[in-house]
Amino acid sequence: MIVVLLGPPGAGKGTQGERVAAALGVPKISTGDVIRDAMKAATPMGLAAKSYYDRGDLVPDNVILGIMKDALSAPAQAKGVVLDGVVRTVPQAEGLNAVLADLGRHLDLVMLFKIEDEALVARLSARTVCDACQSPFTGRSPGELHAECLKSPKGHLMRRKDDEPSAVRNRLHVYEHQTAPVIAWYRAHDQHIAEIDALGTFDEVRTRALQAVGKG
Ligand code: AMP
């Protein structure tokens, strides 16, 4: 099953996407994680993406289309994949459909995480992430060792540069102007969209997300 996760920053796509991917027995790809790894390793793509990323702007579509092609052609994705934050503009939605068509595959489901802006700003300003495995946390402090980290050496918790208030405001603006039109585009192309109410406890939202893929 190939699933695209859509929704504003902080809606829980990454965290719930992990659970959805585990329930389906498929990997999850996050373009945000790919970009953060590339910036950490200072690859040419990472260096080119950094200024966009730090401001909370979208990196150019051609960079994302390159990541999509590489990721979707990998044998690990044969059974399916959960795509987290991979589609954020209409050209990316078109590009994904074209890449999938070339591979003789198609998108099964779009999951749309819905939540109000005030809840997102509160969530993102309380978020820390592991600098090694990128797991997100709420209510844990920067600098703390991530004792459960599966990477070696274990990571420490840090704030994401793009979770600073000015970048968060910009990311919400970018979502409204560049990503929200993707929803209309999918509707116009008769793509099945499952809307998930993303406000609630982690378990409540997980139950809704799993139900949407028939694993509730
Ligand atoms: P995320 O971790 O999904 O919140 O993504 C963090 C940042 O990575 C975004 O604010 C963008 O700068 C960049 N990014 C991730 N995915 C995409 C995408 N599909 N298109 C453009 N930029 C992206």
Short mmCIF file of C-alpha atoms and ligand atoms in Angstrom, two decimals:
data_model
loop_
_atom_site.label_atom_id
_atom_site.label_comp_id
_atom_site.label_asym_id
_atom_site.label_seq_id
_atom_site.Cartn_x
_atom_site.Cartn_y
_atom_site.Cartn_z
CA MET A 1 0.00 0.00 0.00
CA ILE A 2 1.36 3.44 -0.92
CA VAL A 3 0.17 6.17 1.42
CA VAL A 4 0.85 9.92 1.34
CA LEU A 5 0.59 11.83 4.63
CA LEU A 6 -0.56 15.42 4.24
CA GLY A 7 -1.14 18.04 6.91
CA PRO A 8 0.44 21.12 8.47
CA PRO A 9 3.76 21.03 10.35
CA GLY A 10 3.26 19.68 13.86
CA ALA A 11 0.06 17.77 13.02
CA GLY A 12 1.70 14.46 13.98
CA LYS A 13 2.41 13.08 10.49
CA GLY A 14 5.86 11.81 11.49
CA THR A 15 4.91 10.18 14.78
CA GLN A 16 1.65 8.64 13.58
CA GLY A 17 3.22 7.78 10.23
CA GLU A 18 5.69 5.51 12.07
CA ARG A 19 2.76 3.60 13.58
CA VAL A 20 0.90 3.38 10.28
CA ALA A 21 4.04 2.11 8.52
CA ALA A 22 4.68 -0.47 11.27
CA ALA A 23 1.06 -1.69 11.09
CA LEU A 24 1.32 -2.07 7.30
CA GLY A 25 4.79 -3.65 7.53
CA VAL A 26 6.29 -1.08 5.14
CA PRO A 27 8.99 1.63 5.52
CA LYS A 28 8.27 5.31 6.06
CA ILE A 29 10.11 7.94 4.05
CA SER A 30 10.24 11.53 5.26
CA THR A 31 11.81 14.10 2.94
CA GLY A 32 12.40 16.26 6.03
CA ASP A 33 14.52 13.45 7.57
CA VAL A 34 16.40 12.93 4.28
CA ILE A 35 17.16 16.67 4.12
CA ARG A 36 18.23 16.87 7.80
CA ASP A 37 20.58 13.87 7.30
CA ALA A 38 22.02 15.53 4.16
CA MET A 39 22.56 18.82 6.02
CA LYS A 40 24.26 16.99 8.90
CA ALA A 41 26.55 15.17 6.46
CA ALA A 42 27.11 18.47 4.57
CA THR A 43 26.41 16.84 1.19
CA PRO A 44 25.89 19.19 -1.82
CA MET A 45 22.11 18.62 -1.56
CA GLY A 46 22.19 19.32 2.20
CA LEU A 47 24.17 22.53 1.72
CA ALA A 48 21.83 23.69 -1.06
CA ALA A 49 18.73 22.95 1.09
CA LYS A 50 19.97 24.61 4.30
CA SER A 51 18.91 28.22 3.73
CA TYR A 52 15.40 27.18 2.62
CA TYR A 53 15.10 24.79 5.54
CA ASP A 54 16.27 27.25 8.21
CA ARG A 55 13.73 29.87 7.11
CA GLY A 56 10.92 27.30 7.00
CA ASP A 57 10.62 27.63 3.20
CA LEU A 58 10.16 24.67 0.88
CA VAL A 59 13.27 23.37 -0.88
CA PRO A 60 12.90 23.41 -4.70
CA ASP A 61 10.68 20.78 -6.34
CA ASN A 62 13.56 19.30 -8.41
CA VAL A 63 15.43 18.37 -5.19
CA ILE A 64 12.33 16.62 -3.81
CA LEU A 65 11.61 14.84 -7.10
CA GLY A 66 15.17 13.47 -7.03
CA ILE A 67 14.69 12.16 -3.47
CA MET A 68 11.31 10.64 -4.47
CA LYS A 69 12.75 8.79 -7.46
CA ASP A 70 15.68 7.35 -5.50
CA ALA A 71 13.52 6.35 -2.57
CA LEU A 72 10.66 4.76 -4.51
CA SER A 73 12.91 2.69 -6.76
CA ALA A 74 14.58 1.04 -3.74
CA PRO A 75 13.68 -2.67 -3.34
CA ALA A 76 12.70 -2.07 0.31
CA GLN A 77 9.61 -0.24 -0.98
CA ALA A 78 8.29 -3.24 -2.98
CA LYS A 79 5.44 -3.95 -0.55
CA GLY A 80 4.53 -0.30 -0.16
CA VAL A 81 5.62 2.85 1.63
CA VAL A 82 4.32 5.64 3.81
CA LEU A 83 5.39 9.04 2.43
CA ASP A 84 5.62 11.66 5.17
CA GLY A 85 5.82 15.29 4.04
CA VAL A 86 7.02 14.14 0.62
CA VAL A 87 4.25 15.95 -1.30
CA ARG A 88 4.00 19.64 -0.51
CA THR A 89 3.28 21.33 -3.85
CA VAL A 90 1.09 20.53 -6.86
CA PRO A 91 4.17 19.87 -9.10
CA GLN A 92 5.37 17.35 -6.47
CA ALA A 93 1.96 15.61 -6.50
CA GLU A 94 2.14 15.43 -10.30
CA GLY A 95 5.77 14.25 -10.10
CA LEU A 96 4.94 11.52 -7.61
CA ASN A 97 2.13 10.17 -9.81
CA ALA A 98 4.51 10.17 -12.80
CA VAL A 99 7.27 8.35 -10.85
CA LEU A 100 4.75 5.77 -9.62
CA ALA A 101 3.31 5.29 -13.13
CA ASP A 102 6.86 4.66 -14.44
CA LEU A 103 7.22 1.96 -11.80
CA GLY A 104 3.81 0.47 -12.69
CA ARG A 105 2.38 1.49 -9.33
CA HIS A 106 -0.18 3.93 -7.99
CA LEU A 107 -1.02 5.91 -4.90
CA ASP A 108 -3.58 4.07 -2.73
CA LEU A 109 -4.44 6.62 -0.08
CA VAL A 110 -3.89 10.21 1.03
CA MET A 111 -4.21 10.70 4.79
CA LEU A 112 -4.97 14.31 5.68
CA PHE A 113 -4.18 15.29 9.29
CA LYS A 114 -6.45 18.19 10.29
CA ILE A 115 -5.74 20.53 13.22
CA GLU A 116 -6.03 24.24 14.10
CA ASP A 117 -3.01 26.58 13.91
CA GLU A 118 -3.00 27.49 17.66
CA ALA A 119 -2.55 23.84 18.62
CA LEU A 120 0.33 23.53 16.15
CA VAL A 121 2.28 26.52 17.43
CA ALA A 122 1.98 25.18 21.01
CA ARG A 123 3.11 21.70 19.91
CA LEU A 124 6.07 22.86 17.85
CA SER A 125 7.40 25.26 20.48
CA ALA A 126 7.39 22.39 23.03
CA ARG A 127 9.05 19.90 20.65
CA THR A 128 12.58 18.51 20.91
CA VAL A 129 14.04 15.91 18.53
CA CYS A 130 16.88 13.42 18.85
CA ASP A 131 19.89 14.67 16.88
CA ALA A 132 20.79 11.10 15.87
CA CYS A 133 17.51 9.28 15.06
CA GLN A 134 15.20 12.35 14.74
CA SER A 135 12.47 10.94 17.04
CA PRO A 136 10.30 13.84 18.27
CA PHE A 137 9.32 14.50 21.92
CA THR A 138 7.07 16.90 23.79
CA GLY A 139 8.05 18.09 27.26
CA ARG A 140 11.67 16.83 27.22
CA SER A 141 14.54 19.30 27.43
CA PRO A 142 17.25 20.17 24.90
CA GLY A 143 20.60 18.59 25.80
CA GLU A 144 19.05 15.52 27.44
CA LEU A 145 20.55 12.15 26.36
CA HIS A 146 18.07 10.14 24.25
CA ALA A 147 18.56 6.94 26.26
CA GLU A 148 16.17 4.89 24.04
CA CYS A 149 17.99 5.94 20.83
CA LEU A 150 18.77 2.98 18.55
CA LYS A 151 21.67 4.77 16.83
CA SER A 152 25.25 4.42 17.98
CA PRO A 153 26.33 6.68 19.58
CA LYS A 154 22.96 7.60 21.11
CA GLY A 155 21.71 11.09 20.27
CA HIS A 156 20.84 14.07 22.43
CA LEU A 157 17.62 16.07 22.30
CA MET A 158 17.72 19.41 20.49
CA ARG A 159 15.31 22.00 19.18
CA ARG A 160 14.88 22.07 15.41
CA LYS A 161 16.01 25.35 13.90
CA ASP A 162 12.75 25.53 11.93
CA ASP A 163 10.70 25.18 15.16
CA GLU A 164 11.74 28.71 16.18
CA PRO A 165 8.66 30.98 16.25
CA SER A 166 9.47 33.02 13.10
CA ALA A 167 10.16 29.86 11.07
CA VAL A 168 6.99 28.19 12.44
CA ARG A 169 4.89 31.18 11.32
CA ASN A 170 6.49 30.97 7.89
CA ARG A 171 5.93 27.19 7.67
CA LEU A 172 2.22 27.64 8.44
CA HIS A 173 2.00 30.36 5.77
CA VAL A 174 3.83 28.10 3.28
CA TYR A 175 1.46 25.23 4.12
CA GLU A 176 -1.62 27.34 3.49
CA HIS A 177 -0.34 28.78 0.20
CA GLN A 178 1.68 25.96 -1.35
CA THR A 179 0.57 22.69 0.24
CA ALA A 180 -3.17 23.17 0.86
CA PRO A 181 -3.78 23.40 -2.96
CA VAL A 182 -2.46 19.82 -3.20
CA ILE A 183 -5.61 18.67 -1.38
CA ALA A 184 -7.82 20.28 -4.04
CA TRP A 185 -5.60 18.76 -6.75
CA TYR A 186 -6.02 15.25 -5.32
CA ARG A 187 -9.79 15.78 -4.99
CA ALA A 188 -9.95 16.91 -8.62
CA HIS A 189 -8.11 13.69 -9.58
CA ASP A 190 -10.55 11.48 -7.63
CA GLN A 191 -7.82 10.40 -5.23
CA HIS A 192 -9.20 8.75 -2.08
CA ILE A 193 -8.50 11.05 0.91
CA ALA A 194 -8.99 9.94 4.53
CA GLU A 195 -9.35 12.91 6.88
CA ILE A 196 -7.88 12.36 10.34
CA ASP A 197 -8.80 14.58 13.28
CA ALA A 198 -5.28 15.21 14.64
CA LEU A 199 -6.40 16.86 17.89
CA GLY A 200 -6.42 14.46 20.84
CA THR A 201 -4.11 12.16 22.75
CA PHE A 202 -1.45 10.20 20.90
CA ASP A 203 -3.51 6.98 21.30
CA GLU A 204 -6.72 8.60 20.05
CA VAL A 205 -5.06 9.93 16.91
CA ARG A 206 -3.21 6.62 16.35
CA THR A 207 -6.51 4.72 16.48
CA ARG A 208 -8.03 7.05 13.87
CA ALA A 209 -4.96 6.77 11.63
CA LEU A 210 -4.85 2.96 11.82
CA GLN A 211 -8.59 2.72 11.09
CA ALA A 212 -7.99 4.72 7.90
CA VAL A 213 -5.65 1.99 6.61
CA GLY A 214 -7.90 -0.87 7.76
CA LYS A 215 -5.69 -1.75 10.75
CA GLY A 216 -7.84 -0.26 13.55
P1 AMP B 1 9.40 18.30 7.97
O1 AMP B 1 10.42 17.58 8.77
O2 AMP B 1 8.54 17.39 7.15
O3 AMP B 1 8.59 19.28 8.79
O4 AMP B 1 10.21 19.19 6.89
C1 AMP B 1 11.11 20.18 7.32
C2 AMP B 1 11.56 21.07 6.17
O5 AMP B 1 12.20 20.28 5.15
C3 AMP B 1 10.47 21.83 5.45
O6 AMP B 1 10.09 23.01 6.14
C4 AMP B 1 11.16 22.12 4.11
O7 AMP B 1 12.14 23.14 4.25
C5 AMP B 1 11.90 20.82 3.85
N1 AMP B 1 11.03 19.83 3.14
C6 AMP B 1 10.67 18.59 3.58
N2 AMP B 1 9.88 17.97 2.67
C7 AMP B 1 9.73 18.84 1.64
C8 AMP B 1 9.02 18.81 0.40
N3 AMP B 1 8.27 17.74 0.03
N4 AMP B 1 9.10 19.89 -0.41
C9 AMP B 1 9.85 20.97 -0.09
N5 AMP B 1 10.53 21.08 1.06
C10 AMP B 1 10.49 20.03 1.93
#
